[in-house]
mmCIF file of C-alpha atoms in Angstrom:
data_model
loop_
_atom_site.group_PDB
_atom_site.id
_atom_site.type_symbol
_atom_site.label_atom_id
_atom_site.label_comp_id
_atom_site.label_asym_id
_atom_site.label_seq_id
_atom_site.Cartn_x
_atom_site.Cartn_y
_atom_site.Cartn_z
ATOM 1 C CA MET A 676 16.075 11.433 -7.585
ATOM 2 C CA SER A 677 13.274 10.801 -10.134
ATOM 3 C CA PHE A 678 12.054 7.519 -10.883
ATOM 4 C CA GLN A 679 11.157 8.646 -14.548
ATOM 5 C CA ASN A 680 12.164 6.528 -17.219
ATOM 6 C CA ILE A 681 13.580 3.944 -14.611
ATOM 7 C CA TYR A 682 10.555 1.521 -15.479
ATOM 8 C CA GLN A 683 10.409 2.286 -19.108
ATOM 9 C CA GLY A 684 10.499 -0.983 -21.027
ATOM 10 C CA LYS A 685 11.136 -2.882 -18.003
ATOM 11 C CA LYS A 686 9.268 -6.013 -17.063
ATOM 12 C CA VAL A 687 7.357 -5.418 -13.446
ATOM 13 C CA LEU A 688 5.994 -8.342 -11.473
ATOM 14 C CA ILE A 689 3.387 -7.408 -8.793
ATOM 15 C CA THR A 690 1.804 -9.863 -6.558
ATOM 16 C CA GLY A 691 -1.512 -8.924 -5.362
ATOM 17 C CA HIS A 692 -2.346 -6.679 -8.199
ATOM 18 C CA THR A 693 -6.075 -7.191 -8.029
ATOM 19 C CA GLY A 694 -5.927 -5.560 -4.511
ATOM 20 C CA PHE A 695 -6.556 -1.754 -3.842
ATOM 21 C CA LYS A 696 -2.881 -0.763 -3.756
ATOM 22 C CA GLY A 697 -1.512 -3.230 -6.112
ATOM 23 C CA SER A 698 -3.975 -2.163 -8.827
ATOM 24 C CA TRP A 699 -2.918 1.384 -8.081
ATOM 25 C CA LEU A 700 0.661 0.262 -8.493
ATOM 26 C CA ALA A 701 -0.076 -1.439 -11.766
ATOM 27 C CA ILE A 702 -1.855 1.426 -13.280
ATOM 28 C CA TRP A 703 1.229 3.948 -12.477
ATOM 29 C CA LEU A 704 3.827 1.721 -13.786
ATOM 30 C CA LYS A 705 1.797 0.712 -17.105
ATOM 31 C CA GLU A 706 1.843 4.527 -17.566
ATOM 32 C CA LEU A 707 5.502 4.919 -16.749
ATOM 33 C CA GLY A 708 6.121 2.480 -19.645
ATOM 34 C CA ALA A 709 6.512 -0.494 -17.960
ATOM 35 C CA GLU A 710 5.492 -3.941 -19.040
ATOM 36 C CA VAL A 711 3.430 -5.035 -16.115
ATOM 37 C CA TYR A 712 2.562 -8.481 -14.799
ATOM 38 C CA GLY A 713 0.640 -9.579 -12.046
ATOM 39 C CA TYR A 714 -0.062 -12.778 -10.013
ATOM 40 C CA ALA A 715 -3.063 -12.452 -7.570
ATOM 41 C CA LEU A 716 -6.316 -13.993 -6.240
ATOM 42 C CA PRO A 717 -9.614 -12.961 -8.098
ATOM 43 C CA PRO A 718 -11.031 -9.543 -6.692
ATOM 44 C CA TYR A 719 -13.234 -9.709 -3.911
ATOM 45 C CA SER A 720 -16.053 -8.067 -5.537
ATOM 46 C CA GLU A 721 -17.207 -6.369 -8.664
ATOM 47 C CA MET A 722 -16.477 -2.633 -7.053
ATOM 48 C CA ASP A 723 -12.783 -3.332 -6.682
ATOM 49 C CA ASN A 724 -10.513 -1.232 -8.392
ATOM 50 C CA PHE A 725 -9.128 -4.021 -10.636
ATOM 51 C CA VAL A 726 -12.441 -4.455 -11.977
ATOM 52 C CA THR A 727 -14.082 -1.121 -12.321
ATOM 53 C CA THR A 728 -10.804 0.081 -14.093
ATOM 54 C CA LYS A 729 -10.810 -2.928 -16.503
ATOM 55 C CA LEU A 730 -7.190 -3.394 -15.450
ATOM 56 C CA VAL A 731 -6.997 -6.913 -17.040
ATOM 57 C CA ASP A 732 -7.321 -5.241 -20.242
ATOM 58 C CA HIS A 733 -4.387 -3.058 -19.735
ATOM 59 C CA ILE A 734 -1.628 -5.451 -18.000
ATOM 60 C CA ASN A 735 -0.673 -9.251 -18.001
ATOM 61 C CA HIS A 736 -2.999 -10.917 -15.308
ATOM 62 C CA GLN A 737 -2.262 -14.313 -13.924
ATOM 63 C CA GLU A 738 -4.801 -15.716 -11.406
ATOM 64 C CA GLY A 739 -2.698 -17.464 -8.651
ATOM 65 C CA ASP A 740 -2.161 -17.722 -4.660
ATOM 66 C CA VAL A 741 1.074 -16.768 -3.332
ATOM 67 C CA ARG A 742 0.850 -19.747 -0.863
ATOM 68 C CA ASP A 743 1.465 -22.052 -4.105
ATOM 69 C CA GLY A 744 5.055 -21.516 -4.226
ATOM 70 C CA VAL A 745 5.840 -23.814 -7.052
ATOM 71 C CA LYS A 746 3.272 -21.993 -9.029
ATOM 72 C CA LEU A 747 4.604 -18.475 -8.383
ATOM 73 C CA LYS A 748 8.130 -19.627 -8.903
ATOM 74 C CA GLN A 749 7.263 -21.019 -12.217
ATOM 75 C CA TYR A 750 5.262 -17.833 -13.263
ATOM 76 C CA PHE A 751 8.504 -15.760 -12.106
ATOM 77 C CA GLN A 752 10.680 -17.917 -14.390
ATOM 78 C CA ASP A 753 8.410 -17.549 -17.254
ATOM 79 C CA ILE A 754 8.250 -13.901 -17.384
ATOM 80 C CA GLN A 755 11.775 -13.210 -16.335
ATOM 81 C CA PRO A 756 10.776 -9.909 -14.689
ATOM 82 C CA ASP A 757 13.392 -6.903 -13.828
ATOM 83 C CA PHE A 758 11.717 -5.634 -10.902
ATOM 84 C CA ALA A 759 9.230 -7.377 -8.368
ATOM 85 C CA PHE A 760 6.635 -5.804 -5.807
ATOM 86 C CA HIS A 761 5.108 -8.319 -3.067
ATOM 87 C CA LEU A 762 1.608 -6.704 -2.130
ATOM 88 C CA ALA A 763 -0.350 -9.953 -1.944
ATOM 89 C CA ALA A 764 -1.466 -10.405 1.550
ATOM 90 C CA GLN A 765 -4.474 -10.720 3.976
ATOM 91 C CA PRO A 766 -4.595 -6.913 4.779
ATOM 92 C CA LEU A 767 -7.560 -6.855 7.444
ATOM 93 C CA VAL A 768 -7.048 -6.601 11.256
ATOM 94 C CA ILE A 769 -10.665 -7.873 11.706
ATOM 95 C CA MET A 770 -10.497 -10.730 9.262
ATOM 96 C CA SER A 771 -7.234 -11.735 11.123
ATOM 97 C CA TYR A 772 -9.208 -12.601 14.055
ATOM 98 C CA SER A 773 -11.935 -15.027 12.261
ATOM 99 C CA ASP A 774 -9.251 -16.272 10.267
ATOM 100 C CA PRO A 775 -5.972 -16.252 11.917
ATOM 101 C CA VAL A 776 -4.530 -19.563 10.254
ATOM 102 C CA GLY A 777 -5.073 -18.209 6.614
ATOM 103 C CA THR A 778 -3.559 -14.698 7.692
ATOM 104 C CA PHE A 779 -0.400 -16.264 9.067
ATOM 105 C CA ASP A 780 -0.254 -18.635 6.129
ATOM 106 C CA THR A 781 -0.716 -16.050 3.314
ATOM 107 C CA ASN A 782 1.268 -13.388 5.059
ATOM 108 C CA LEU A 783 4.452 -15.479 6.302
ATOM 109 C CA MET A 784 4.610 -18.199 3.425
ATOM 110 C CA GLY A 785 3.707 -15.968 0.693
ATOM 111 C CA THR A 786 6.513 -13.855 1.642
ATOM 112 C CA VAL A 787 8.752 -16.789 1.874
ATOM 113 C CA ASN A 788 7.427 -18.048 -1.558
ATOM 114 C CA PHE A 789 7.865 -14.705 -2.899
ATOM 115 C CA TRP A 790 11.765 -14.525 -2.100
ATOM 116 C CA GLU A 791 12.320 -18.162 -3.110
ATOM 117 C CA ALA A 792 10.856 -17.304 -6.555
ATOM 118 C CA ILE A 793 13.327 -14.289 -6.925
ATOM 119 C CA ARG A 794 16.006 -16.407 -5.521
ATOM 120 C CA ALA A 795 15.392 -18.791 -8.454
ATOM 121 C CA THR A 796 15.035 -15.804 -10.951
ATOM 122 C CA PRO A 797 18.304 -14.158 -11.639
ATOM 123 C CA SER A 798 16.883 -11.481 -14.120
ATOM 124 C CA VAL A 799 15.312 -9.690 -10.876
ATOM 125 C CA LYS A 800 17.664 -7.056 -9.816
ATOM 126 C CA ALA A 801 15.472 -4.956 -7.518
ATOM 127 C CA ALA A 802 12.470 -6.245 -5.337
ATOM 128 C CA VAL A 803 10.267 -4.539 -2.479
ATOM 129 C CA ASN A 804 8.211 -6.372 0.136
ATOM 130 C CA VAL A 805 5.160 -3.986 1.007
ATOM 131 C CA THR A 806 4.085 -4.524 4.429
ATOM 132 C CA THR A 807 2.506 -1.734 7.051
ATOM 133 C CA ASP A 808 3.280 0.280 9.938
ATOM 134 C CA LYS A 809 1.187 -2.431 12.111
ATOM 135 C CA CYS A 810 4.391 -4.374 11.943
ATOM 136 C CA TYR A 811 5.936 -2.594 14.630
ATOM 137 C CA ASP A 812 5.693 -3.540 18.325
ATOM 138 C CA ASN A 813 3.250 -0.693 19.015
ATOM 139 C CA LYS A 814 3.534 0.592 22.453
ATOM 140 C CA GLU A 815 1.106 3.631 21.476
ATOM 141 C CA TRP A 816 3.622 6.192 22.387
ATOM 142 C CA VAL A 817 3.549 9.802 20.995
ATOM 143 C CA TRP A 818 6.751 9.574 18.771
ATOM 144 C CA GLY A 819 6.810 7.998 15.371
ATOM 145 C CA TYR A 820 8.285 4.319 14.904
ATOM 146 C CA ARG A 821 11.965 4.216 13.310
ATOM 147 C CA GLU A 822 12.980 1.639 10.734
ATOM 148 C CA ASN A 823 15.183 -0.125 13.608
ATOM 149 C CA ASP A 824 12.375 -0.390 16.034
ATOM 150 C CA PRO A 825 11.391 -3.975 17.226
ATOM 151 C CA MET A 826 8.884 -5.698 15.195
ATOM 152 C CA GLY A 827 5.482 -7.167 16.999
ATOM 153 C CA GLY A 828 1.860 -7.005 16.922
ATOM 154 C CA LYS A 829 -0.873 -8.141 19.337
ATOM 155 C CA ASP A 830 -3.489 -8.955 16.565
ATOM 156 C CA PRO A 831 -3.023 -11.981 13.991
ATOM 157 C CA TYR A 832 -2.595 -9.390 11.177
ATOM 158 C CA SER A 833 -0.267 -7.003 12.791
ATOM 159 C CA ALA A 834 1.809 -10.120 14.261
ATOM 160 C CA SER A 835 1.929 -11.674 10.565
ATOM 161 C CA LYS A 836 3.423 -8.436 9.057
ATOM 162 C CA GLY A 837 6.046 -8.121 11.876
ATOM 163 C CA CYS A 838 6.850 -11.792 10.840
ATOM 164 C CA SER A 839 6.858 -10.798 7.178
ATOM 165 C CA GLU A 840 9.573 -8.065 7.934
ATOM 166 C CA LEU A 841 11.663 -10.789 9.941
ATOM 167 C CA ILE A 842 11.330 -13.112 6.938
ATOM 168 C CA THR A 843 12.636 -10.416 4.737
ATOM 169 C CA ASN A 844 15.581 -9.370 6.900
ATOM 170 C CA SER A 845 16.412 -12.964 7.277
ATOM 171 C CA TYR A 846 16.402 -13.543 3.430
ATOM 172 C CA LEU A 847 18.405 -10.279 2.913
ATOM 173 C CA GLU A 848 21.261 -11.366 5.661
ATOM 174 C CA SER A 849 21.417 -15.068 4.531
ATOM 175 C CA PHE A 850 21.106 -14.478 0.539
ATOM 176 C CA PHE A 851 20.938 -11.224 -0.854
ATOM 177 C CA LYS A 852 23.943 -9.469 0.526
ATOM 178 C CA ALA A 853 26.236 -11.093 -1.963
ATOM 179 C CA GLU A 854 27.405 -8.980 -4.780
ATOM 180 C CA GLY A 855 25.331 -9.463 -7.846
ATOM 181 C CA SER A 856 22.259 -10.899 -6.097
ATOM 182 C CA CYS A 857 19.023 -9.014 -6.261
ATOM 183 C CA ASN A 858 18.620 -5.895 -4.168
ATOM 184 C CA ILE A 859 15.861 -6.129 -1.662
ATOM 185 C CA ALA A 860 13.838 -3.915 0.653
ATOM 186 C CA SER A 861 10.862 -3.572 2.753
ATOM 187 C CA ALA A 862 8.238 -0.855 2.918
ATOM 188 C CA ARG A 863 6.051 0.197 5.712
ATOM 189 C CA ALA A 864 3.088 2.768 4.961
ATOM 190 C CA GLY A 865 0.421 3.763 7.100
ATOM 191 C CA ASN A 866 -3.273 3.860 6.819
ATOM 192 C CA VAL A 867 -3.877 4.296 2.960
ATOM 193 C CA ILE A 868 -7.078 5.293 1.656
ATOM 194 C CA GLY A 869 -8.244 6.371 -1.961
ATOM 195 C CA GLY A 870 -10.854 5.615 -4.375
ATOM 196 C CA GLY A 871 -11.335 2.059 -5.153
ATOM 197 C CA ASP A 872 -10.829 0.461 -1.845
ATOM 198 C CA TRP A 873 -14.127 -1.391 -1.016
ATOM 199 C CA ALA A 874 -12.823 -3.907 1.448
ATOM 200 C CA ALA A 875 -14.631 -4.632 4.776
ATOM 201 C CA ASP A 876 -13.825 -3.016 7.884
ATOM 202 C CA ARG A 877 -12.334 -0.050 6.497
ATOM 203 C CA ILE A 878 -13.373 3.257 7.629
ATOM 204 C CA ILE A 879 -13.729 5.073 4.344
ATOM 205 C CA PRO A 880 -15.190 2.350 2.356
ATOM 206 C CA ASP A 881 -17.669 1.934 5.435
ATOM 207 C CA TYR A 882 -18.408 5.556 4.961
ATOM 208 C CA PHE A 883 -19.248 5.222 1.201
ATOM 209 C CA ARG A 884 -21.263 2.073 1.670
ATOM 210 C CA ALA A 885 -23.491 3.931 4.366
ATOM 211 C CA VAL A 886 -23.822 7.051 1.883
ATOM 212 C CA ARG A 887 -25.105 4.629 -0.835
ATOM 213 C CA LYS A 888 -27.790 3.045 1.768
ATOM 214 C CA GLY A 889 -28.816 6.396 2.934
ATOM 215 C CA GLU A 890 -27.587 5.391 6.467
ATOM 216 C CA LYS A 891 -25.341 7.043 9.118
ATOM 217 C CA LEU A 892 -21.810 5.389 9.560
ATOM 218 C CA GLU A 893 -21.061 3.676 13.041
ATOM 219 C CA ILE A 894 -17.425 4.587 14.226
ATOM 220 C CA ARG A 895 -16.325 1.930 16.599
ATOM 221 C CA ASN A 896 -12.940 3.600 17.506
ATOM 222 C CA PRO A 897 -13.540 7.179 17.012
ATOM 223 C CA TYR A 898 -10.463 8.615 18.652
ATOM 224 C CA ALA A 899 -7.759 5.919 17.236
ATOM 225 C CA THR A 900 -5.151 8.087 15.588
ATOM 226 C CA ARG A 901 -3.614 6.812 12.213
ATOM 227 C CA PRO A 902 -0.993 8.134 9.713
ATOM 228 C CA TRP A 903 -3.458 8.651 6.923
ATOM 229 C CA GLN A 904 -2.500 9.018 3.418
ATOM 230 C CA HIS A 905 -3.800 8.838 -0.042
ATOM 231 C CA VAL A 906 -2.621 5.560 -1.954
ATOM 232 C CA LEU A 907 -0.430 7.489 -4.566
ATOM 233 C CA GLU A 908 1.922 8.697 -1.376
ATOM 234 C CA PRO A 909 3.241 5.483 -0.563
ATOM 235 C CA LEU A 910 3.162 4.335 -3.964
ATOM 236 C CA SER A 911 5.318 7.145 -4.838
ATOM 237 C CA GLY A 912 7.649 5.923 -2.299
ATOM 238 C CA TYR A 913 7.741 2.312 -3.232
ATOM 239 C CA LEU A 914 8.557 3.268 -6.726
ATOM 240 C CA ASN A 915 11.311 5.853 -5.686
ATOM 241 C CA LEU A 916 12.695 2.847 -3.678
ATOM 242 C CA GLY A 917 12.733 0.467 -6.592
ATOM 243 C CA ALA A 918 14.511 2.856 -8.681
ATOM 244 C CA GLU A 919 17.247 3.564 -6.167
ATOM 245 C CA LEU A 920 17.717 -0.138 -5.667
ATOM 246 C CA TRP A 921 18.058 -0.669 -9.209
ATOM 247 C CA GLN A 922 20.534 2.353 -9.823
ATOM 248 C CA ARG A 923 22.497 2.394 -6.769
ATOM 249 C CA GLY A 924 22.137 -0.946 -5.154
ATOM 250 C CA LYS A 925 22.506 -2.355 -1.596
ATOM 251 C CA ASP A 926 22.945 0.818 0.106
ATOM 252 C CA PHE A 927 19.019 0.887 -0.059
ATOM 253 C CA SER A 928 18.097 -2.503 1.197
ATOM 254 C CA GLY A 929 16.264 -3.077 4.408
ATOM 255 C CA GLY A 930 13.142 -1.241 5.886
ATOM 256 C CA TRP A 931 11.594 2.065 4.671
ATOM 257 C CA ASN A 932 8.897 4.074 6.281
ATOM 258 C CA PHE A 933 6.276 5.874 4.188
ATOM 259 C CA GLY A 934 3.821 8.297 5.836
ATOM 260 C CA PRO A 935 2.522 11.572 6.517
ATOM 261 C CA GLU A 936 4.424 14.375 8.059
ATOM 262 C CA ASP A 937 4.642 14.193 11.905
ATOM 263 C CA THR A 938 2.036 16.726 12.355
ATOM 264 C CA SER A 939 -0.631 15.211 9.805
ATOM 265 C CA ASN A 940 -1.670 12.388 12.108
ATOM 266 C CA TYR A 941 -5.444 12.628 12.459
ATOM 267 C CA SER A 942 -8.118 10.678 14.546
ATOM 268 C CA VAL A 943 -10.960 8.572 12.931
ATOM 269 C CA LYS A 944 -13.549 11.116 14.002
ATOM 270 C CA GLU A 945 -11.407 13.944 12.480
ATOM 271 C CA LEU A 946 -11.045 12.176 9.285
ATOM 272 C CA ILE A 947 -14.844 11.724 8.734
ATOM 273 C CA ASP A 948 -15.394 15.345 9.875
ATOM 274 C CA GLU A 949 -13.054 16.603 7.139
ATOM 275 C CA MET A 950 -15.155 14.418 4.591
ATOM 276 C CA LEU A 951 -18.185 15.513 5.772
ATOM 277 C CA LEU A 952 -16.791 19.333 5.062
ATOM 278 C CA LEU A 953 -16.791 18.314 1.484
ATOM 279 C CA ASP A 954 -19.761 15.494 1.415
ATOM 280 C CA SER A 955 -23.304 16.659 2.976
ATOM 281 C CA ASN A 956 -24.698 13.369 2.084
ATOM 282 C CA GLY A 957 -22.912 11.525 4.941
ATOM 283 C CA GLY A 958 -23.308 11.323 8.830
ATOM 284 C CA TYR A 959 -22.180 9.080 11.479
ATOM 285 C CA TYR A 960 -22.891 7.910 15.250
ATOM 286 C CA ILE A 961 -20.578 6.726 17.766
ATOM 287 C CA PRO A 962 -22.222 3.742 19.774
ATOM 288 C CA ALA A 963 -22.155 3.900 23.710
ATOM 289 C CA ASP A 964 -21.313 0.417 24.373
ATOM 290 C CA THR A 965 -19.804 -2.035 21.999
ATOM 291 C CA VAL A 966 -17.728 -4.884 22.567
ATOM 292 C CA LYS A 967 -14.022 -4.197 20.552
ATOM 293 C CA LEU A 968 -11.393 -6.432 19.467
ATOM 294 C CA HIS A 969 -8.132 -5.044 19.971
ATOM 295 C CA GLU A 970 -7.064 -2.353 17.448
ATOM 296 C CA ALA A 971 -4.201 0.024 18.236
ATOM 297 C CA VAL A 972 -5.388 3.502 19.502
ATOM 298 C CA LEU A 973 -2.071 5.594 18.570
ATOM 299 C CA LEU A 974 0.267 4.881 15.622
ATOM 300 C CA LYS A 975 2.738 6.969 14.046
ATOM 301 C CA LEU A 976 5.542 6.435 11.775
ATOM 302 C CA ASP A 977 9.272 8.324 11.417
ATOM 303 C CA ILE A 978 9.576 8.947 7.826
ATOM 304 C CA SER A 979 13.062 10.638 8.362
ATOM 305 C CA LYS A 980 15.115 8.152 6.569
ATOM 306 C CA ALA A 981 12.986 8.162 3.431
ATOM 307 C CA VAL A 982 13.228 12.144 3.399
ATOM 308 C CA ASN A 983 16.774 12.289 3.570
ATOM 309 C CA TYR A 984 18.192 9.412 1.894
ATOM 310 C CA LEU A 985 15.348 8.747 -0.669
ATOM 311 C CA LYS A 986 14.659 12.459 -1.199
ATOM 312 C CA TRP A 987 11.241 11.272 -0.912
ATOM 313 C CA LYS A 988 8.227 13.367 0.982
ATOM 314 C CA PRO A 989 4.827 13.487 1.160
ATOM 315 C CA VAL A 990 2.883 15.881 -1.285
ATOM 316 C CA LEU A 991 -0.662 15.994 -0.007
ATOM 317 C CA SER A 992 -1.996 18.015 2.843
ATOM 318 C CA PHE A 993 -4.596 16.366 5.108
ATOM 319 C CA LYS A 994 -7.327 18.289 3.294
ATOM 320 C CA GLU A 995 -5.836 17.390 -0.183
ATOM 321 C CA THR A 996 -5.758 13.638 1.148
ATOM 322 C CA VAL A 997 -9.492 13.772 1.749
ATOM 323 C CA ASN A 998 -10.311 15.613 -1.430
ATOM 324 C CA PHE A 999 -8.291 13.383 -3.729
ATOM 325 C CA THR A 1000 -10.132 10.405 -1.874
ATOM 326 C CA LEU A 1001 -13.799 11.641 -1.941
ATOM 327 C CA LYS A 1002 -12.922 12.369 -5.930
ATOM 328 C CA GLY A 1003 -11.842 8.963 -6.403
ATOM 329 C CA TYR A 1004 -15.131 7.562 -4.694
ATOM 330 C CA ILE A 1005 -17.589 9.911 -6.601
ATOM 331 C CA ALA A 1006 -15.732 8.478 -9.762
ATOM 332 C CA ASP A 1007 -16.756 5.012 -8.456
ATOM 333 C CA MET A 1008 -20.268 5.632 -7.926
ATOM 334 C CA HIS A 1009 -20.839 7.291 -11.143
ATOM 335 C CA GLU A 1010 -22.079 4.730 -13.694
ATOM 336 C CA THR A 1011 -21.024 6.490 -16.834
ATOM 337 C CA SER A 1012 -17.258 7.371 -15.472
ATOM 338 C CA ASP A 1013 -14.107 6.052 -17.038
ATOM 339 C CA ILE A 1014 -12.487 4.902 -14.089
ATOM 340 C CA TYR A 1015 -9.071 4.028 -15.586
ATOM 341 C CA GLN A 1016 -9.239 7.344 -16.915
ATOM 342 C CA SER A 1017 -10.265 9.047 -13.349
ATOM 343 C CA ARG A 1018 -7.056 7.028 -11.971
ATOM 344 C CA LEU A 1019 -4.668 8.390 -14.587
ATOM 345 C CA GLU A 1020 -6.102 11.971 -13.902
ATOM 346 C CA GLN A 1021 -5.490 11.659 -10.190
ATOM 347 C CA ILE A 1022 -1.948 10.228 -10.647
ATOM 348 C CA GLN A 1023 -1.209 13.021 -13.259
ATOM 349 C CA ALA A 1024 -2.434 15.876 -10.757
ATOM 350 C CA TYR A 1025 -0.233 14.056 -8.023
ATOM 351 C CA THR A 1026 2.753 14.214 -9.897
ATOM 352 C CA GLN A 1027 2.194 17.767 -10.830
ATOM 353 C CA LYS A 1028 1.947 18.642 -7.400
ATOM 354 C CA GLY A 1029 5.110 16.865 -6.553
ATOM 355 C CA ILE A 1030 6.944 18.979 -9.254
ATOM 356 C CA ILE A 1031 5.795 21.833 -7.741
ATOM 357 C CA LYS A 1032 7.221 20.936 -4.528
ATOM 358 C CA GLY A 1033 10.600 20.379 -6.145
ATOM 359 C CA ILE A 1034 9.861 16.493 -6.630
ATOM 360 C CA THR A 1035 10.786 15.383 -10.094
ATOM 361 C CA TRP A 1036 8.021 12.309 -10.593
ATOM 362 C CA ALA A 1037 7.465 13.225 -14.026
ATOM 363 C CA GLN A 1038 5.817 10.741 -16.197
#
């Protein structure tokens, strides 16, 4: 199906709209004609997508912490949204080792507070909790994880996201299966890249930070394989899922994977090598001996459910994913760029590719 016109004139509330994916989602929804409301902590830096796109001038922005359940619930009740997308989180594996308490508090109680706010706001008809592929109990096997595989996680971040999924399922079974209640789902995406992400300890932001300093990038896990995808790929899935929840209801509740095709998983080294084919300014080295915190080496998603039931599929090839990402960062680093317009142009280019492949994601 197409999600065109579904969001036109609707109130959509996004938690975490100052973050990387949340800000891109807010831009796309705004261009789909939605009245967008955001609730989030301040952005981390002046380079963040929320800041460089001047998103505060385009949507309704409310500063707030999802750990503050009373304030979040009041914001929902004040706005009376039609849709809600939960993207507020502590999103980094490495940071979860230095702040496990904050990670669990944000990613568990933030999820609880989100669903409690929706329970108290009957206007919300469709809601999606956005988690991660790392929510699965990763055995590092060669086939992709399906939505009914066990949740888990060795590091605090992955464990917290597995818990967020369990919380969501508990709320679905306990409160949202009744007829007339909000239709809810969770969305699990792979490693998302694209312009506007300047978070610490992520490979592509680290690459461009090294380029700006004229240094070579240190790659700590060169052979770790991930389901890399441009940010617009999972966002199209979230929007499609929200539209199906709105139109066709509880048949679309539960968990959904959004990732690349099975043959499109690449290692960190392969990702950077592909980047270097397009950008001669970069370089990298692999240290001989480093002390590493645990990060999964192999992780794949099975997207059959989304392909067959949502009629969603990835649009960009691996080369196109890297090219879209490079262009996004070039805009970020060009002082005279209109970053918001640059993001719109990428959304339009992505949408056009979807139309060519037979997916009607028209604006």
